[in-house]
């Protein structure tokens, strides 16, 4: 028989684990957006070296599975003398990977902005930094918002991969509860709804923001 | 009033060449833009008028020759030398206002923010002071009541007037207009030209690329005709429009008259 009781009993534990899912997603996303914006600026730079570096970065972090990246970071960092807690390594890696995808979303968005927008800023003597922060990025975020929301949702789901470095988030916790209670279906369904709830909130926030940005 | 008139600047082009790959957009152009006067650039499309205009604030990088604002070279440290630093170029551009064919207002800002942005970020004014001066500039173009509107809530003519306000708020010493009425519905052209006439009357140095022959004839102090990247003829409007000495100019004007004649 399907046991709601099992779900109710284990929900607090699952919610506790969801904190890690959220932490990794939120910090990873923040890091991804900031680093992604910088990478995008590098990719659109006039300097060949910067463009090449950004291209290499994106190729690597987009081309290697996140799972492998996490394992590499986990085993590599101590070897090179960097001892950080697994959680920090996980957040860092997830953020680095997200930055690769987000930088490409932003690059596409910035290319969609009419050239005259930047020309108007340059013509009054704006610095490149102000041009980016005040004129280009706000418009790029708006143009790219649907794609950015996609990326964030993917990020929440990809956060389950951090179990390989020993972090117990929703997926790992549900496995562990399921194997001790033998209530696989109930527990995995609960996990599914938790992910769904998080992502529905992100999607709703995205739509709200989109409406606010439309004038 | 904080929007006091500034000393108008002159501009001087000497043997300016500009290439796009193999195509030569400007051919050895030499032209003096006198201070406090209106210079109109006319000619067929693709003749290099806009390119020439954009060389004056170095939005277009000329390949050889000299472009000076007063006596200061723009874009390069010395003629044919290294590119000038970004900081020095920005310093020079502050004094050069530009108005674009497509307005290029920033869509995520209100009319007021569009005008105040440069004052705050570039001129370094405090928010309150920038806002006050931006309001003055908007009032000057007759849009005091539209300050809270985003560009999408303004007509083309209003958008272009906000763009002019954005330029004049910076108190430039010379203003460049790149076909400022070409993207407008015919009934909206007049309000933009009226603002430009007012600026001209105040003694602003203006360089105007235009297809509005009426404006060129009545407001310009000097009209310059270009074709295929060359400066073909320059003179007072009367000389250019009434006694075109050059054959290419005569046929350009003839074509214009035929398209715009009112013989129904």
Coordinates of C-alpha atoms in Angstrom, one line a residue:
Chain A
X1 CA 0.0 0.0 0.0
X2 CA 1.1 3.5 -0.7
X3 CA 2.1 5.1 2.6
X4 CA 1.6 8.8 3.1
X5 CA 2.8 8.2 6.6
X6 CA 6.3 7.5 5.4
X7 CA 6.4 10.7 3.5
X8 CA 5.2 12.8 6.4
X9 CA 7.6 11.2 8.8
X10 CA 10.6 11.7 6.5
X11 CA 9.7 15.1 5.1
X12 CA 11.6 17.1 7.7
X13 CA 14.8 15.1 6.9
X14 CA 14.3 15.6 3.2
X15 CA 13.7 19.3 3.7
X16 CA 16.9 19.5 5.7
X17 CA 18.7 18.0 2.8
X18 CA 16.9 20.5 0.4
X19 CA 18.9 23.2 2.2
X20 CA 22.0 21.9 0.5
X21 CA 20.3 21.7 -2.9
X22 CA 19.2 25.3 -2.5
X23 CA 22.5 26.5 -1.2
X24 CA 24.5 25.0 -4.0
X25 CA 21.9 26.2 -6.6
X26 CA 21.7 29.8 -5.3
X27 CA 25.4 30.3 -4.7
X28 CA 26.3 28.4 -7.9
X29 CA 23.9 30.6 -9.9
X30 CA 25.1 33.8 -8.3
X31 CA 28.7 32.8 -9.1
X32 CA 27.7 31.7 -12.6
X33 CA 26.0 35.0 -13.4
X34 CA 28.8 37.2 -12.3
X35 CA 31.6 35.1 -13.8
X36 CA 29.4 34.5 -16.9
X37 CA 29.0 38.3 -17.4
X38 CA 32.8 38.7 -17.2
X39 CA 33.4 35.8 -19.5
X40 CA 30.9 37.2 -22.0
X41 CA 32.7 40.6 -21.9
X42 CA 35.9 38.7 -22.6
X43 CA 34.3 36.8 -25.4
X44 CA 33.2 40.0 -27.0
X45 CA 36.5 41.9 -26.3
X46 CA 38.6 43.4 -29.1
X47 CA 41.6 41.6 -27.6
X48 CA 42.3 38.3 -29.2
X49 CA 43.9 36.7 -26.1
X50 CA 40.8 37.4 -24.0
X51 CA 38.5 36.0 -26.7
X52 CA 40.6 32.9 -27.0
X53 CA 40.7 32.4 -23.2
X54 CA 36.9 32.8 -22.9
X55 CA 36.5 30.3 -25.8
X56 CA 38.7 27.7 -24.2
X57 CA 37.0 28.1 -20.8
X58 CA 33.5 27.6 -22.4
X59 CA 34.7 24.6 -24.4
X60 CA 36.1 22.9 -21.3
X61 CA 33.3 23.6 -18.8
X62 CA 30.6 22.9 -21.4
X63 CA 32.3 19.9 -22.9
X64 CA 33.2 17.9 -19.7
X65 CA 30.3 16.4 -17.7
X66 CA 29.7 18.2 -14.4
X67 CA 30.0 14.8 -12.7
X68 CA 33.6 14.5 -13.9
X69 CA 34.3 18.1 -13.1
X70 CA 33.2 17.6 -9.5
X71 CA 35.3 14.5 -9.1
X72 CA 38.3 16.2 -10.7
X73 CA 37.9 19.2 -8.3
X74 CA 37.4 16.9 -5.4
X75 CA 40.6 14.9 -6.0
X76 CA 42.7 17.6 -7.6
X77 CA 42.4 20.4 -5.0
X78 CA 44.0 18.6 -2.1
X79 CA 46.9 17.5 -4.5
X80 CA 47.7 21.1 -5.3
X81 CA 47.5 22.0 -1.7
X82 CA 44.1 23.6 -1.5
X83 CA 42.1 22.1 1.3
X84 CA 38.5 23.3 1.2
X85 CA 35.4 21.6 2.5
X86 CA 33.6 19.4 -0.1
X87 CA 30.7 21.8 0.0
X88 CA 32.8 24.8 -1.0
X89 CA 34.4 22.7 -3.8
X90 CA 31.0 21.7 -5.0
X91 CA 29.6 25.2 -5.0
X92 CA 32.7 26.5 -6.8
X93 CA 32.6 23.8 -9.5
X94 CA 28.9 24.1 -10.1
X95 CA 29.3 27.9 -10.4
X96 CA 32.2 27.5 -12.8
X97 CA 30.2 25.2 -15.0
X98 CA 27.1 27.4 -14.9
X99 CA 29.2 30.4 -15.9
X100 CA 30.2 28.7 -19.2
X101 CA 26.5 28.3 -20.2
X102 CA 25.3 31.6 -18.9
X103 CA 28.1 33.5 -20.6
X104 CA 26.9 32.1 -23.9
X105 CA 23.3 33.1 -23.2
X106 CA 24.5 36.6 -22.4
X107 CA 26.7 36.7 -25.5
X108 CA 23.7 35.9 -27.7
X109 CA 21.6 38.4 -25.9
X110 CA 24.2 41.2 -26.2
X111 CA 24.6 40.5 -29.9
X112 CA 20.8 41.0 -30.2
X113 CA 21.0 44.5 -28.8
X114 CA 21.1 47.1 -31.7
X115 CA 24.6 48.5 -32.2
X116 CA 23.3 52.0 -31.7
X117 CA 22.7 51.4 -28.0
X118 CA 26.4 51.1 -27.4
X119 CA 27.2 53.9 -29.8
X120 CA 24.9 56.3 -27.9
X121 CA 26.7 55.5 -24.7
X122 CA 30.2 55.8 -26.3
X123 CA 29.2 59.1 -28.0
X124 CA 28.6 60.8 -24.7
X125 CA 31.8 59.5 -23.3
X126 CA 30.7 56.6 -21.1
X127 CA 33.4 54.3 -19.8
X128 CA 33.4 50.6 -21.0
X129 CA 32.4 49.6 -17.5
X130 CA 29.4 51.9 -17.4
X131 CA 28.5 50.9 -20.9
X132 CA 28.3 47.3 -19.7
X133 CA 26.7 47.8 -16.3
X134 CA 24.2 50.5 -17.3
X135 CA 23.3 49.9 -20.9
X136 CA 24.2 46.4 -22.2
X137 CA 23.7 44.0 -19.3
X138 CA 20.3 45.2 -18.2
X139 CA 19.1 44.8 -21.7
X140 CA 20.9 41.4 -22.2
X141 CA 19.3 40.1 -18.9
X142 CA 15.9 41.0 -20.2
X143 CA 16.5 39.4 -23.7
X144 CA 18.1 36.3 -22.2
X145 CA 15.7 35.9 -19.2
X146 CA 13.8 32.9 -20.5
X147 CA 17.1 31.1 -21.4
X148 CA 18.6 32.1 -18.0
X149 CA 15.6 30.7 -16.1
X150 CA 16.1 27.5 -18.1
X151 CA 19.7 27.4 -17.0
X152 CA 18.8 28.0 -13.4
X153 CA 16.3 25.2 -13.4
X154 CA 18.9 22.9 -15.0
X155 CA 21.3 23.9 -12.3
X156 CA 18.9 22.9 -9.5
X157 CA 18.5 19.5 -11.0
X158 CA 22.2 19.2 -11.7
X159 CA 22.9 19.9 -8.1
X160 CA 22.0 16.3 -7.4
X161 CA 25.4 15.4 -8.9
X162 CA 27.3 16.8 -5.9
X163 CA 26.5 13.6 -4.0
X164 CA 29.6 12.2 -5.6
X165 CA 31.7 14.4 -3.3
X166 CA 29.8 13.3 -0.3
X167 CA 27.2 16.0 0.1
X168 CA 23.8 14.8 1.2
X169 CA 21.2 16.8 -0.7
X170 CA 17.7 15.9 -1.8
X171 CA 18.6 13.0 -4.1
X172 CA 21.2 11.4 -1.9
X173 CA 19.0 11.7 1.2
X174 CA 16.0 10.2 -0.6
X175 CA 18.2 7.2 -1.6
X176 CA 19.3 6.8 1.9
X177 CA 15.9 7.0 3.4
X178 CA 14.4 4.8 0.7
X179 CA 16.9 2.0 1.3
X180 CA 16.4 2.1 5.1
X181 CA 12.5 2.2 4.9
X182 CA 12.1 0.2 1.8
X183 CA 9.5 2.8 0.7
X184 CA 11.2 3.6 -2.6
X185 CA 8.2 5.0 -4.5
X186 CA 6.9 7.2 -1.7
X187 CA 10.3 8.7 -0.9
X188 CA 11.3 9.3 -4.6
X189 CA 7.9 10.9 -5.3
X190 CA 8.5 13.2 -2.3
X191 CA 11.9 14.1 -3.7
X192 CA 10.4 14.7 -7.2
X193 CA 7.8 17.1 -5.7
X194 CA 10.5 18.9 -3.8
X195 CA 12.5 19.6 -6.9
X196 CA 9.3 20.5 -8.8
X197 CA 8.3 23.0 -6.0
X198 CA 11.7 24.7 -6.2
X199 CA 11.7 24.9 -9.9
X200 CA 8.1 26.2 -10.1
X201 CA 9.1 29.0 -7.8
X202 CA 12.1 29.9 -10.0
X203 CA 9.9 29.8 -13.1
X204 CA 7.3 32.0 -11.4
X205 CA 9.9 34.5 -10.3
X206 CA 11.2 34.5 -13.9
X207 CA 7.8 35.3 -15.3
X208 CA 7.3 38.0 -12.7
X209 CA 10.6 39.6 -13.5
X210 CA 9.9 39.4 -17.3
X211 CA 6.6 41.3 -16.8
X212 CA 8.3 43.9 -14.7
X213 CA 11.1 44.4 -17.3
X214 CA 8.6 44.9 -20.1
X215 CA 7.7 48.5 -20.5
Chain B
X1 CA 19.8 78.4 -15.3
X2 CA 22.4 75.7 -15.3
X3 CA 22.1 74.9 -19.0
X4 CA 24.2 77.8 -20.0
X5 CA 25.5 78.0 -23.6
X6 CA 29.1 76.9 -24.0
X7 CA 31.7 78.3 -26.3
X8 CA 31.0 76.6 -29.7
X9 CA 33.8 74.5 -31.1
X10 CA 35.0 74.2 -34.7
X11 CA 36.0 71.0 -36.5
X12 CA 38.6 70.5 -39.1
X13 CA 39.1 67.6 -41.4
X14 CA 42.3 67.3 -43.5
X15 CA 42.8 64.7 -46.2
X16 CA 40.6 62.1 -44.4
X17 CA 40.5 58.6 -45.9
X18 CA 38.3 55.8 -44.7
X19 CA 38.3 52.2 -46.0
X20 CA 36.0 49.3 -45.4
X21 CA 38.2 46.5 -46.8
X22 CA 38.7 47.4 -50.4
X23 CA 35.8 49.9 -50.5
X24 CA 36.9 53.5 -50.0
X25 CA 34.1 55.3 -48.1
X26 CA 35.9 58.6 -47.8
X27 CA 38.4 59.9 -50.3
X28 CA 40.8 62.6 -49.2
X29 CA 38.1 64.7 -47.6
X30 CA 39.1 68.2 -46.4
X31 CA 36.5 70.3 -44.7
X32 CA 36.3 73.0 -42.1
X33 CA 33.3 73.2 -39.8
X34 CA 33.1 76.8 -38.5
X35 CA 32.1 77.5 -34.9
X36 CA 28.6 78.5 -34.1
X37 CA 27.3 77.7 -37.6
X38 CA 25.1 75.0 -39.1
X39 CA 26.8 72.8 -41.7
X40 CA 24.5 70.5 -43.7
X41 CA 25.9 67.4 -45.5
X42 CA 23.8 66.3 -48.4
X43 CA 24.2 63.7 -51.1
X44 CA 22.9 60.4 -52.3
X45 CA 22.9 57.5 -49.9
X46 CA 26.2 55.7 -49.7
X47 CA 28.0 58.9 -50.5
X48 CA 29.9 58.9 -47.2
X49 CA 28.0 61.7 -45.4
X50 CA 27.3 59.6 -42.3
X51 CA 30.8 58.1 -42.3
X52 CA 32.3 61.6 -42.4
X53 CA 30.0 62.7 -39.6
X54 CA 31.0 59.7 -37.5
X55 CA 34.6 60.4 -38.0
X56 CA 34.2 63.7 -36.1
X57 CA 33.6 61.9 -32.8
X58 CA 35.6 58.9 -33.9
X59 CA 32.7 56.5 -33.7
X60 CA 34.2 55.7 -37.2
X61 CA 37.9 55.3 -37.1
X62 CA 39.4 57.1 -40.1
X63 CA 42.4 55.5 -41.7
X64 CA 44.5 58.5 -42.6
X65 CA 44.4 62.3 -42.5
X66 CA 43.4 64.4 -39.5
X67 CA 40.2 65.3 -37.7
X68 CA 40.5 68.0 -35.2
X69 CA 38.0 69.6 -32.7
X70 CA 39.3 73.1 -32.5
X71 CA 43.0 72.3 -32.7
X72 CA 42.8 69.0 -30.9
X73 CA 43.3 65.8 -32.9
X74 CA 40.7 63.2 -32.2
X75 CA 41.3 59.4 -32.2
X76 CA 45.1 59.4 -32.6
X77 CA 47.9 60.8 -30.5
X78 CA 49.6 62.3 -33.6
X79 CA 48.5 62.3 -37.2
X80 CA 49.0 58.7 -38.5
X81 CA 50.3 57.8 -35.0
X82 CA 49.0 55.6 -32.2
X83 CA 45.4 55.4 -31.1
X84 CA 44.7 57.9 -28.3
X85 CA 43.9 56.5 -24.9
X86 CA 40.3 55.6 -24.1
X87 CA 40.3 58.2 -21.3
X88 CA 41.4 61.0 -23.6
X89 CA 38.9 60.0 -26.3
X90 CA 36.1 59.9 -23.7
X91 CA 37.1 63.4 -22.5
X92 CA 36.8 64.7 -26.0
X93 CA 33.5 63.0 -26.8
X94 CA 31.9 64.6 -23.7
X95 CA 32.0 67.9 -25.7
X96 CA 30.6 66.4 -28.9
X97 CA 26.8 65.7 -28.8
X98 CA 25.4 63.2 -31.2
X99 CA 21.9 62.5 -32.4
X100 CA 21.2 59.3 -34.4
X101 CA 18.8 58.4 -37.1
X102 CA 17.3 55.6 -34.9
X103 CA 17.3 57.8 -31.8
X104 CA 19.1 55.1 -29.8
X105 CA 17.4 55.9 -26.5
X106 CA 18.0 53.3 -23.9
X107 CA 14.7 51.4 -23.7
X108 CA 15.1 50.3 -20.0
X109 CA 15.2 53.9 -18.8
X110 CA 12.6 56.6 -18.7
X111 CA 13.0 59.8 -20.7
X112 CA 14.4 61.6 -17.6
X113 CA 16.9 58.7 -16.9
X114 CA 18.0 58.7 -20.5
X115 CA 19.0 62.4 -20.2
X116 CA 20.3 62.2 -16.6
X117 CA 22.5 59.1 -17.2
X118 CA 25.4 60.9 -18.9
X119 CA 25.3 63.8 -16.5
X120 CA 25.7 61.4 -13.5
X121 CA 28.0 58.8 -15.0
X122 CA 30.1 61.0 -17.3
X123 CA 29.9 64.5 -16.0
X124 CA 29.9 63.2 -12.4
X125 CA 27.0 65.3 -11.2
X126 CA 25.1 64.4 -8.0
X127 CA 21.8 62.7 -8.6
X128 CA 19.7 65.7 -7.7
X129 CA 21.7 68.1 -9.8
X130 CA 21.7 65.7 -12.8
X131 CA 17.9 65.3 -12.4
X132 CA 17.4 69.1 -12.3
X133 CA 19.5 69.7 -15.4
X134 CA 17.9 66.8 -17.2
X135 CA 14.5 68.3 -16.5
X136 CA 15.7 71.6 -17.9
X137 CA 16.9 69.9 -21.1
X138 CA 13.6 68.1 -21.5
X139 CA 11.7 71.3 -21.0
X140 CA 13.8 72.9 -23.6
X141 CA 12.7 70.3 -26.2
X142 CA 9.1 70.7 -25.0
X143 CA 8.8 67.4 -23.2
X144 CA 8.7 68.3 -19.6
X145 CA 5.5 66.4 -19.1
X146 CA 6.9 63.1 -20.6
X147 CA 9.9 62.6 -18.2
X148 CA 8.4 59.5 -16.7
X149 CA 7.7 57.8 -20.0
X150 CA 9.9 55.0 -21.3
X151 CA 10.9 55.4 -25.0
X152 CA 8.3 52.8 -26.0
X153 CA 5.6 55.2 -24.8
X154 CA 6.8 58.1 -26.9
X155 CA 6.2 58.9 -30.6
X156 CA 9.2 58.9 -32.9
X157 CA 9.4 62.7 -32.9
X158 CA 9.3 62.7 -29.1
X159 CA 11.9 60.0 -28.9
X160 CA 14.2 62.1 -31.1
X161 CA 13.6 65.2 -29.0
X162 CA 14.5 63.2 -25.9
X163 CA 17.7 62.1 -27.7
X164 CA 18.4 65.8 -28.5
X165 CA 17.8 66.6 -24.8
X166 CA 20.2 63.9 -23.8
X167 CA 22.9 65.4 -26.0
X168 CA 22.3 69.1 -25.0
X169 CA 22.2 68.3 -21.3
X170 CA 25.8 67.4 -21.6
X171 CA 26.5 70.9 -22.7
X172 CA 28.4 70.0 -25.8
X173 CA 30.4 72.5 -27.9
X174 CA 29.5 70.9 -31.2
X175 CA 26.5 68.7 -32.2
X176 CA 26.4 66.0 -34.8
X177 CA 23.0 65.0 -36.3
X178 CA 23.0 61.8 -38.4
X179 CA 19.8 61.9 -40.5
X180 CA 17.8 62.9 -37.4
X181 CA 14.4 62.9 -39.2
X182 CA 14.8 60.1 -41.7
X183 CA 13.2 57.5 -39.5
X184 CA 10.2 59.7 -38.6
X185 CA 6.7 59.7 -40.0
X186 CA 6.4 62.9 -42.2
X187 CA 4.0 64.6 -39.8
X188 CA 6.6 64.3 -37.0
X189 CA 9.5 65.8 -38.8
X190 CA 8.5 69.4 -38.1
X191 CA 8.8 69.2 -34.3
X192 CA 12.3 67.8 -34.5
X193 CA 13.4 70.4 -37.0
X194 CA 11.9 73.1 -34.8
X195 CA 14.1 72.1 -31.9
X196 CA 17.1 72.0 -34.2
X197 CA 16.4 75.5 -35.5
X198 CA 16.2 76.8 -32.0
X199 CA 19.6 75.3 -31.2
X200 CA 21.0 76.8 -34.4
X201 CA 19.6 80.2 -33.3
X202 CA 21.5 79.9 -30.0
X203 CA 24.8 79.6 -31.8
X204 CA 25.5 75.9 -31.5
X205 CA 28.0 74.4 -33.9
X206 CA 25.9 71.9 -35.8
X207 CA 26.8 69.3 -38.4
X208 CA 23.7 67.8 -39.9
X209 CA 23.5 64.9 -42.4
X210 CA 20.1 65.4 -43.9
X211 CA 17.7 64.7 -46.7
X212 CA 15.6 67.6 -45.7
X213 CA 16.6 70.1 -48.4
X214 CA 14.2 72.6 -47.0
X215 CA 16.1 72.6 -43.7
X216 CA 19.4 72.8 -45.5
X217 CA 18.3 75.7 -47.6
X218 CA 16.8 77.7 -44.8
X219 CA 18.8 76.9 -41.7
X220 CA 22.3 75.9 -42.9
X221 CA 25.0 78.5 -43.1
X222 CA 26.9 76.1 -45.3
X223 CA 25.9 73.2 -47.4
X224 CA 28.3 70.4 -48.4
X225 CA 27.5 68.0 -51.2
X226 CA 29.2 64.6 -51.2
X227 CA 29.2 61.8 -53.7
X228 CA 31.0 58.5 -53.7
X229 CA 33.1 59.4 -50.7
X230 CA 34.3 62.7 -52.2
X231 CA 33.5 66.2 -51.2
X232 CA 32.2 67.6 -54.4
X233 CA 30.9 71.0 -53.6
X234 CA 30.5 73.3 -50.6
X235 CA 29.1 76.8 -50.2
X236 CA 26.3 78.9 -49.0
X237 CA 22.8 77.4 -49.5
X238 CA 22.1 79.9 -52.2
X239 CA 25.1 78.9 -54.2
X240 CA 24.5 75.2 -53.8
X241 CA 20.7 75.2 -54.4
X242 CA 20.3 78.0 -57.0
X243 CA 23.5 77.9 -59.0
X244 CA 24.9 74.4 -58.8
X245 CA 28.2 74.7 -60.6
X246 CA 28.9 71.0 -60.5
X247 CA 27.2 68.6 -62.8
X248 CA 26.7 65.8 -60.3
X249 CA 25.2 68.3 -57.8
X250 CA 22.9 69.6 -60.4
X251 CA 21.6 66.2 -61.3
X252 CA 21.2 65.2 -57.6
X253 CA 19.1 68.3 -57.0
X254 CA 17.2 67.7 -60.2
X255 CA 16.3 64.2 -59.0
X256 CA 15.2 65.6 -55.6
X257 CA 13.0 68.2 -57.2
X258 CA 11.4 65.6 -59.4
X259 CA 10.6 63.3 -56.5
X260 CA 9.3 66.1 -54.4
X261 CA 7.4 68.1 -56.9
X262 CA 3.8 68.8 -56.2
X263 CA 2.5 68.4 -59.7
X264 CA -0.3 66.0 -59.3

